[in-house]
CSV table of C-alpha atoms and ligand atoms in Angstrom, one decimal:
chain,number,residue,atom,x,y,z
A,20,UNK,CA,27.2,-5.2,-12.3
A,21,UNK,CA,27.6,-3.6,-8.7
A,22,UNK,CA,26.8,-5.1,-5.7
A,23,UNK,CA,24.1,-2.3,-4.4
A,24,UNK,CA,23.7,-3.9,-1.2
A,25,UNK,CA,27.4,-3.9,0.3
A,26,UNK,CA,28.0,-0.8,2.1
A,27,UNK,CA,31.1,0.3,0.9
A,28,UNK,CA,29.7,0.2,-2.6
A,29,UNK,CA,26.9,2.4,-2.0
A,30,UNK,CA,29.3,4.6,0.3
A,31,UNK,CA,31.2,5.1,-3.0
A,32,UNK,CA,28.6,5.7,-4.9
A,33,UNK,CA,26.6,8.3,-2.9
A,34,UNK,CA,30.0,9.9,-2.2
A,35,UNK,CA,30.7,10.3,-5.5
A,36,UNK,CA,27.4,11.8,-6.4
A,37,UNK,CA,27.1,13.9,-3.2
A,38,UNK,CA,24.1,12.3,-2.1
A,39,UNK,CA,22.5,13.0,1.5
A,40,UNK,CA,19.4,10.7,2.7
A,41,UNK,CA,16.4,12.3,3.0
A,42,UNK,CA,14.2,11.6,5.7
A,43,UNK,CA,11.2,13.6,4.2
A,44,UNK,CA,11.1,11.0,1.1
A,45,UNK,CA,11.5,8.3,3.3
A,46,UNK,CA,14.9,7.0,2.2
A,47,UNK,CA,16.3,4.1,3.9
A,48,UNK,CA,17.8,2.0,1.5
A,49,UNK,CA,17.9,-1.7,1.6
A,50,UNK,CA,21.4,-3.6,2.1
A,51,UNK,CA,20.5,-7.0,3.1
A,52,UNK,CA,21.0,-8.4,-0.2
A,53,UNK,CA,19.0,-11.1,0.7
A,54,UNK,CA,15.7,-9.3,1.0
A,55,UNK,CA,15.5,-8.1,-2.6
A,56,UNK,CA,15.5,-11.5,-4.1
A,57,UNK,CA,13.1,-12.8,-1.8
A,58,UNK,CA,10.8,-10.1,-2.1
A,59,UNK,CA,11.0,-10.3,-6.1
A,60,UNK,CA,10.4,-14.0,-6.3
A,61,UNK,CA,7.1,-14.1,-3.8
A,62,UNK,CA,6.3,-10.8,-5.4
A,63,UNK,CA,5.9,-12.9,-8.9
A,64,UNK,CA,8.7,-11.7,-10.9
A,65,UNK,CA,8.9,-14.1,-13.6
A,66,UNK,CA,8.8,-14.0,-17.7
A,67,UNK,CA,5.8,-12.7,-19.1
A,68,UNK,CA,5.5,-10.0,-16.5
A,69,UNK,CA,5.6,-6.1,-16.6
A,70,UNK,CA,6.6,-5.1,-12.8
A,71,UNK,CA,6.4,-1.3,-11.2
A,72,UNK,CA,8.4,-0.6,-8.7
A,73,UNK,CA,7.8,2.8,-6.3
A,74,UNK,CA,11.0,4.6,-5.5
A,75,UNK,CA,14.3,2.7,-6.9
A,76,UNK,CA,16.6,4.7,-4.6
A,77,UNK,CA,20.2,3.6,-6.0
A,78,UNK,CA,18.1,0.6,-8.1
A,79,UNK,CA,18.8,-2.3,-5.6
A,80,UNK,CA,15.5,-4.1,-6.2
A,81,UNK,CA,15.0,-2.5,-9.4
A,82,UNK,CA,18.0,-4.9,-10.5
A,83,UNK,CA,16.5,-7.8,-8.1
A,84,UNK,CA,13.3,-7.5,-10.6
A,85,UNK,CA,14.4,-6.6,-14.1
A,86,UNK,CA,17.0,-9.9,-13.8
A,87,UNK,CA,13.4,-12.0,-13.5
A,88,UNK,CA,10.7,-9.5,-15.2
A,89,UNK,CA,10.0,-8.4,-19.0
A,90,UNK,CA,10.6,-5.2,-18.3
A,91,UNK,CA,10.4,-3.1,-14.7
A,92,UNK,CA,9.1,0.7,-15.2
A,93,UNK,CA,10.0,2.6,-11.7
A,94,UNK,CA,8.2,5.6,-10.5
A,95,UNK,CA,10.8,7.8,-8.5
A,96,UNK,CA,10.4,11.1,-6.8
A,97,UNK,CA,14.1,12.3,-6.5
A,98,UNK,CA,15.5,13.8,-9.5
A,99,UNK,CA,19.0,13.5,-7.3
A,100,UNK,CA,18.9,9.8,-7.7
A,101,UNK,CA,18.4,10.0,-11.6
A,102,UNK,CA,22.4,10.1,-12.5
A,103,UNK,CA,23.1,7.5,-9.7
A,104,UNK,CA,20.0,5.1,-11.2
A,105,UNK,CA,22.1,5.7,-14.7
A,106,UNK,CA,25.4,4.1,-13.5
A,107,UNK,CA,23.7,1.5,-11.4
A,108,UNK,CA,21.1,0.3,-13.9
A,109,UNK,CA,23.7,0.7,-16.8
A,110,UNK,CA,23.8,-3.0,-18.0
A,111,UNK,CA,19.7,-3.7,-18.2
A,112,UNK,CA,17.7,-2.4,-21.4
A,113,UNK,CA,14.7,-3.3,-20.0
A,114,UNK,CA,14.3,-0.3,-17.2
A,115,UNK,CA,12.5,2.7,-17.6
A,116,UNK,CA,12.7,5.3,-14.8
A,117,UNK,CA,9.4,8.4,-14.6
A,118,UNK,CA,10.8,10.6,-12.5
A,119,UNK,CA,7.7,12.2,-10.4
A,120,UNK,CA,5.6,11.6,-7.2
A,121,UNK,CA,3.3,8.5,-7.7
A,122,UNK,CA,0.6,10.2,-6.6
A,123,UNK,CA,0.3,12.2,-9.4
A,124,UNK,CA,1.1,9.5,-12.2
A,125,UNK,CA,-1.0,8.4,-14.2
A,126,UNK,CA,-0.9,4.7,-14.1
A,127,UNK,CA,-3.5,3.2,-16.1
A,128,UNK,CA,-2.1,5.3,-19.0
A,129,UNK,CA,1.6,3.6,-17.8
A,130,UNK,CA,0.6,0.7,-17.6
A,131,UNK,CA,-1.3,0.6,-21.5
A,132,UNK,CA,2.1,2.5,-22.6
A,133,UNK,CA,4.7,0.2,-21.6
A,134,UNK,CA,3.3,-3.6,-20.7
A,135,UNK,CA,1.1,-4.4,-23.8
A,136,UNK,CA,1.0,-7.9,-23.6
A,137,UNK,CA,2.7,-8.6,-20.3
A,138,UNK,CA,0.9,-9.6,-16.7
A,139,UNK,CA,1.0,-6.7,-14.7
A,140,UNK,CA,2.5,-6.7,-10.8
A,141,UNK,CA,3.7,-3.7,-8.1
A,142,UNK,CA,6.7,-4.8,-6.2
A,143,UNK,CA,8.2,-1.8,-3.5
A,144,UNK,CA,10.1,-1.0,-0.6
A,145,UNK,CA,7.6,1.8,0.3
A,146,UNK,CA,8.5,5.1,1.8
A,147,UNK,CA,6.5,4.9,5.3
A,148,UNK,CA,5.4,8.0,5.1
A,149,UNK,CA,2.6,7.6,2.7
A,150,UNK,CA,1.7,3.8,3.0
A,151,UNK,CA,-1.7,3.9,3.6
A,152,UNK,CA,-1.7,6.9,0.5
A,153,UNK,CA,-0.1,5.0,-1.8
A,154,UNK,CA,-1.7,1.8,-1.5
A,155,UNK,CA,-5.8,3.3,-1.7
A,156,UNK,CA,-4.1,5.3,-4.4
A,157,UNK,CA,-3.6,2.0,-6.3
A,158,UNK,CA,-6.4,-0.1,-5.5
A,159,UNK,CA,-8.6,2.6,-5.7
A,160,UNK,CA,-8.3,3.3,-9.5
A,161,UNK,CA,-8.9,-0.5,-10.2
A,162,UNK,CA,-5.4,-1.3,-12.2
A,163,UNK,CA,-5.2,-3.8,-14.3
A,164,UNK,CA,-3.1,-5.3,-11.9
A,165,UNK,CA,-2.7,-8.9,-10.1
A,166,UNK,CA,0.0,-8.3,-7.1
A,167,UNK,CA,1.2,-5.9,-4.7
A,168,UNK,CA,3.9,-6.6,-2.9
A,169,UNK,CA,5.4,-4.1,-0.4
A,170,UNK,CA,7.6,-3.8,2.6
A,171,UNK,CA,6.0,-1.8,5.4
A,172,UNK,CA,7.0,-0.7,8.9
A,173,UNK,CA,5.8,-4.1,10.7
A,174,UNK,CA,3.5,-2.0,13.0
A,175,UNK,CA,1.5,-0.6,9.3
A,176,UNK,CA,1.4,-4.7,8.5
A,177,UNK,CA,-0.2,-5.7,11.4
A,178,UNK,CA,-3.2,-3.4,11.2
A,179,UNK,CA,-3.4,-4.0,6.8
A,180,UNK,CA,-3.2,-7.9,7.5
A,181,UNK,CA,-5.4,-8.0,10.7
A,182,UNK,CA,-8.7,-10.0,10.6
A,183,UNK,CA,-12.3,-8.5,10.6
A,184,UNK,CA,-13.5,-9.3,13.9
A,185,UNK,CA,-10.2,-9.2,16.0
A,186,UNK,CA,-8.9,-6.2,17.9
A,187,UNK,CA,-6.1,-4.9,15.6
A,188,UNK,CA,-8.7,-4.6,12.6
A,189,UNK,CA,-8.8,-0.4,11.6
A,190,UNK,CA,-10.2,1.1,9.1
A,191,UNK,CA,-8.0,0.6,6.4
A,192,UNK,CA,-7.9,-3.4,7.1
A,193,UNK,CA,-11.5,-3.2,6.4
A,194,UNK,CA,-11.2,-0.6,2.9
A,195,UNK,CA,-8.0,-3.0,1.7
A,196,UNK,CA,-9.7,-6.0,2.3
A,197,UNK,CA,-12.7,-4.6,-0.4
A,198,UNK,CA,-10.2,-5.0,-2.8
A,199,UNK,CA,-7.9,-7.5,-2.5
A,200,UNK,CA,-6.7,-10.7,0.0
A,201,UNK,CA,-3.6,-9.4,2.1
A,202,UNK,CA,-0.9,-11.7,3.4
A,203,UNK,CA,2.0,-11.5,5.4
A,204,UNK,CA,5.3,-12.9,3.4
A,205,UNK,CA,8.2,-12.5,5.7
A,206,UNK,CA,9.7,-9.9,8.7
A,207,UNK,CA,12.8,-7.6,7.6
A,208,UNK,CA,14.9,-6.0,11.0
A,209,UNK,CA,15.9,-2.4,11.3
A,210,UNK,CA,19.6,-3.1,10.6
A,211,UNK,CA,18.8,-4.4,6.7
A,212,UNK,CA,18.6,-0.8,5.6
A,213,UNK,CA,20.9,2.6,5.5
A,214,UNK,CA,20.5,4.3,7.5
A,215,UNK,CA,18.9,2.3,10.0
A,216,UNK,CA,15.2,3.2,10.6
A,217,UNK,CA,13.5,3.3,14.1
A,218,UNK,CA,11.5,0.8,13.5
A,219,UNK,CA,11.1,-2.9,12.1
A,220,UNK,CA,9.8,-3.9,8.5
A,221,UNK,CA,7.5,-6.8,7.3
A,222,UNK,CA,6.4,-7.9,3.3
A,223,UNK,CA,3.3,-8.3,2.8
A,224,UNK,CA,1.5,-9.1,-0.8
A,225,UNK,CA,-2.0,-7.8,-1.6
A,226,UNK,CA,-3.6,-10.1,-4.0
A,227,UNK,CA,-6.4,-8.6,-6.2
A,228,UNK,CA,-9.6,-9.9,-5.9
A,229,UNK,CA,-11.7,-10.0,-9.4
A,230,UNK,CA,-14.4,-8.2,-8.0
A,231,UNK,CA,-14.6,-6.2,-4.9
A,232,UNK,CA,-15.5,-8.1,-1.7
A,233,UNK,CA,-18.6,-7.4,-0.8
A,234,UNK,CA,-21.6,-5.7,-3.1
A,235,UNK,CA,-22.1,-2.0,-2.6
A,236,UNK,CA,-24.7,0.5,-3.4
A,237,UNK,CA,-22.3,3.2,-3.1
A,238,UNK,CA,-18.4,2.5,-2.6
A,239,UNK,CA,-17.6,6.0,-1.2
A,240,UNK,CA,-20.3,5.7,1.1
A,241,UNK,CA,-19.2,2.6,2.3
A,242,UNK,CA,-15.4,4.1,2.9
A,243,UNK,CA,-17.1,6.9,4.6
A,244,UNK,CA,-19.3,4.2,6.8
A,245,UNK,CA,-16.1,2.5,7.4
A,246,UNK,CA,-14.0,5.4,8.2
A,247,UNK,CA,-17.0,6.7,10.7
A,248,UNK,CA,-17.0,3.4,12.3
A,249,UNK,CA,-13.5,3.6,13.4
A,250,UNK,CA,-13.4,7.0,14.4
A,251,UNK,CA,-14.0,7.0,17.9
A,252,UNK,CA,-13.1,2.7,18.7
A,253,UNK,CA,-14.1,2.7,21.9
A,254,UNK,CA,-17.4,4.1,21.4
A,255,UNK,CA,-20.2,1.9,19.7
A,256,UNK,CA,-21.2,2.2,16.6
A,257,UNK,CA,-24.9,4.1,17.0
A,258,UNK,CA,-22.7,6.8,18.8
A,259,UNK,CA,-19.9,6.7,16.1
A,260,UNK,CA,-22.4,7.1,13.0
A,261,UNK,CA,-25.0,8.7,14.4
A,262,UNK,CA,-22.7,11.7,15.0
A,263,UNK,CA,-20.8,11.3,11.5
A,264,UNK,CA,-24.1,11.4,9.3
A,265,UNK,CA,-26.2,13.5,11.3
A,266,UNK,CA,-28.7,10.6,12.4
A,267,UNK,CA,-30.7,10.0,16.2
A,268,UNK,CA,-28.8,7.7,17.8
A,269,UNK,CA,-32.1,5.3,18.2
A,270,UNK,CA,-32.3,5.3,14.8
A,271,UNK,CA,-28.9,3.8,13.3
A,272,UNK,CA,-29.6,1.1,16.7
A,273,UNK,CA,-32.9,0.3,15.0
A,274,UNK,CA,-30.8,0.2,11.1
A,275,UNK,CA,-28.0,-2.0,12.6
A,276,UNK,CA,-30.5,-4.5,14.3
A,277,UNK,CA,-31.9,-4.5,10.9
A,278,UNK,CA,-28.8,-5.9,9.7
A,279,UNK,CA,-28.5,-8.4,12.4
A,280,UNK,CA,-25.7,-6.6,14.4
A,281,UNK,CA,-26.1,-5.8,18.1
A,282,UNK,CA,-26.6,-1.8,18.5
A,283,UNK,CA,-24.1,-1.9,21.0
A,284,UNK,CA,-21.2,-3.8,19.2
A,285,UNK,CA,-18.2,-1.6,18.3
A,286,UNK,CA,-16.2,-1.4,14.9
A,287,UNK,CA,-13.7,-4.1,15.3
A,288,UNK,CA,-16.7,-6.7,16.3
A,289,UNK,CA,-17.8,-6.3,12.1
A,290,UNK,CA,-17.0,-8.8,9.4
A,291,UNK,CA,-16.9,-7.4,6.1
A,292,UNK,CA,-20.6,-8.3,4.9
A,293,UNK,CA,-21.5,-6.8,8.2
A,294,UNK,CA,-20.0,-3.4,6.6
A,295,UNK,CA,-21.8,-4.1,3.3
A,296,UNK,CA,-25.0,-4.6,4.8
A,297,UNK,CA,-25.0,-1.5,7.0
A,298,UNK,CA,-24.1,0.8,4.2
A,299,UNK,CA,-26.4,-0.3,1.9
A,300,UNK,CA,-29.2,0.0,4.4
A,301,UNK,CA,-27.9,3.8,4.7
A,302,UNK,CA,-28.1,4.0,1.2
A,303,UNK,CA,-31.9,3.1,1.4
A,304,UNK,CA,-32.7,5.0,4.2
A,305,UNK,CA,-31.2,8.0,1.8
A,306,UNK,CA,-28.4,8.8,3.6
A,307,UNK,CA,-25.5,10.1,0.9
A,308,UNK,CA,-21.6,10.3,1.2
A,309,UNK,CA,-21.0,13.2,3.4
A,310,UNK,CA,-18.9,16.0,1.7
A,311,UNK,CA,-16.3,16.4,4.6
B,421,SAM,N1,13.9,0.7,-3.4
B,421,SAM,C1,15.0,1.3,-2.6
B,421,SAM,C2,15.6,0.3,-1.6
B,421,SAM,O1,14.9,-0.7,-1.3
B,421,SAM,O2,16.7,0.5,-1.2
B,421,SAM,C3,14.6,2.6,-1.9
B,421,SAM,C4,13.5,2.4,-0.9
B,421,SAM,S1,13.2,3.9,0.1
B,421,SAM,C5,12.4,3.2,1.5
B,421,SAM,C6,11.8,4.7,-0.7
B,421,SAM,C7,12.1,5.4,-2.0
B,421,SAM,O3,10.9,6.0,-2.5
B,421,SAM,C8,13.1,6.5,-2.0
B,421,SAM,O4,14.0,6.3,-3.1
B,421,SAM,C9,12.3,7.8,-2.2
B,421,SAM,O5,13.0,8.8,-2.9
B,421,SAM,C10,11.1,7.3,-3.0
B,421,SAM,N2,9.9,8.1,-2.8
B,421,SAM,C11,9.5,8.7,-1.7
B,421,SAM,N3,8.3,9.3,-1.9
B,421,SAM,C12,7.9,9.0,-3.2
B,421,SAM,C13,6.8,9.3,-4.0
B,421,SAM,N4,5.8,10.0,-3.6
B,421,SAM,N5,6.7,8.8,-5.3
B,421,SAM,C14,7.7,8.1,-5.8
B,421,SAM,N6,8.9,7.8,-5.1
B,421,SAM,C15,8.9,8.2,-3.8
């Protein structure tokens, strides 16, 4: 097998093929070759379990996880990177490669097709262009699914891991945390990848709660209360939602008192119950997801 993280190798290789990087898809591929291991082992890798993967570029933690996994299926965008993903992956029969945008894949039907049987994880070096897409995208449809485990521009880390109640919670710590228990795993510099991005990486896993977080009268309304929350984080919250759903200001004071929170606290001052409590008291006052 080829070592796909020394640089010469993959210098050959994409030579040979004629392959150019593209910075639209988000390709920086890794060649640390310690990372991959790392990232498959705290990522749960192990028998008995059925691992995705989101964009293999030329397979170098593809490998990492189908050495330790029952079988790895790999969702990748760039049909260029098919024939390459051939030659690398040559010696495993337990790869499969769907060659489309995740996105757009179904993955509950992928998951009942090809892991009968197995525990099923997602282990990726994500393109940072849709992180925050890709992840809702796969908590949102509830996968039968007990890990994620990504790397992530560090900055995109800090605001998914952050704590409700400190000042670098946004709104998608909040909408992650519904789902599942984040956690930072280890901090990966510019100079492991080719080319180089401009910025600095970190792991983190996701692990999937059972049930979501907090008990909800109406989920979308809740990402919609979230999401208005944080739209304007300097301005409290009675200004924030009273705009978004069309309320007087005095009234969504008098609601959020009713929930035991201060009218004039601001977004990042609200635990997760606090957000459960608001919206449900939106939901009984009538107020419906806003078609935006
Ligand atoms: N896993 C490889 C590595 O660590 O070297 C490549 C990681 S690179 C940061 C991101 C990969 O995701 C690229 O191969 C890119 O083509 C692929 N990709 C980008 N957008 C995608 C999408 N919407 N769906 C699936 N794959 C995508």
């Amino acid at each position: 097998m080829q070592n796909l993280s020394n640089i010469s190798v993959i210098r050959d290789i994409l030579n040979r093929y004629g392959f150019t990087f593209s910075k639209a898809l988000g390709q920086n591929f890794l060649i640390n070759p310690s990372v991959c291991p790392r990232m498959a082992e705290l990522g749960g890798a192990g028998p008995g379990v059925g691992m995705i993967e989101i964009g293999a570029g030329i397979g170098v933690l593809t490998a990492e996880l189908a050495k330790r996994c029952d079988k790895v299926v790999c969702v990748e965008i760039d049909s260029r990177l098919l024939p390459i993903l051939d030659e690398t992956l040559a010696g495993f029969g337990n790869i499969a490669i769907v060659n489309d945008d995740v996105l757009k894949v179904d993955l509950h039907q992928l998951i009942g097709r090809e892991f009968s049987g197995m525990e099923v994880a997602v282990c990726a070096n994500l393109p940072y262009y849709i992180t925050s897409p890709i992840l809702m995208h796969l908590l949102e449809q509830r996968l039968p699914i007990r890990s994620i485990t990504v790397m992530v521009q560090k900055e995109a880390a800090a605001r998914i891991t952050a704590e409700p109640g400190t000042r670098e919670v946004g709104a998608i710590s909040i909408a992650l945390r519904y789902y599942c228990t984040p956690k930072v795993l280890f901090q990966v510099s510019r100079g492991s990848f080719m080319p180089a991005p401009e910025v600095d990486s970190t792991v983190i896993r996701l692990d999937i709660l059972k049930e979501p977080a907090v008990a909800v009268e109406d989920e979308a309304l809740f990402f919609q209360t979230v999401k208005a929350a944080f739209s304007q984080r300097r301005k409290t919250l009675p200004n924030c939602l009273s705009s978004f759903f069309s309320l007087p200001k005095a009234e969504v004071a008098a609601l959020l008192e009713g929930c035991g929170i201060p009218a004039t606290a601001r977004a990042e001052q609200l635990t997760l119950p606090d957000f459960g409590r608001l919206c449900n008291a939106l939901h009984q006052k009538g107020i419906r997801r806003q078609d935006i």
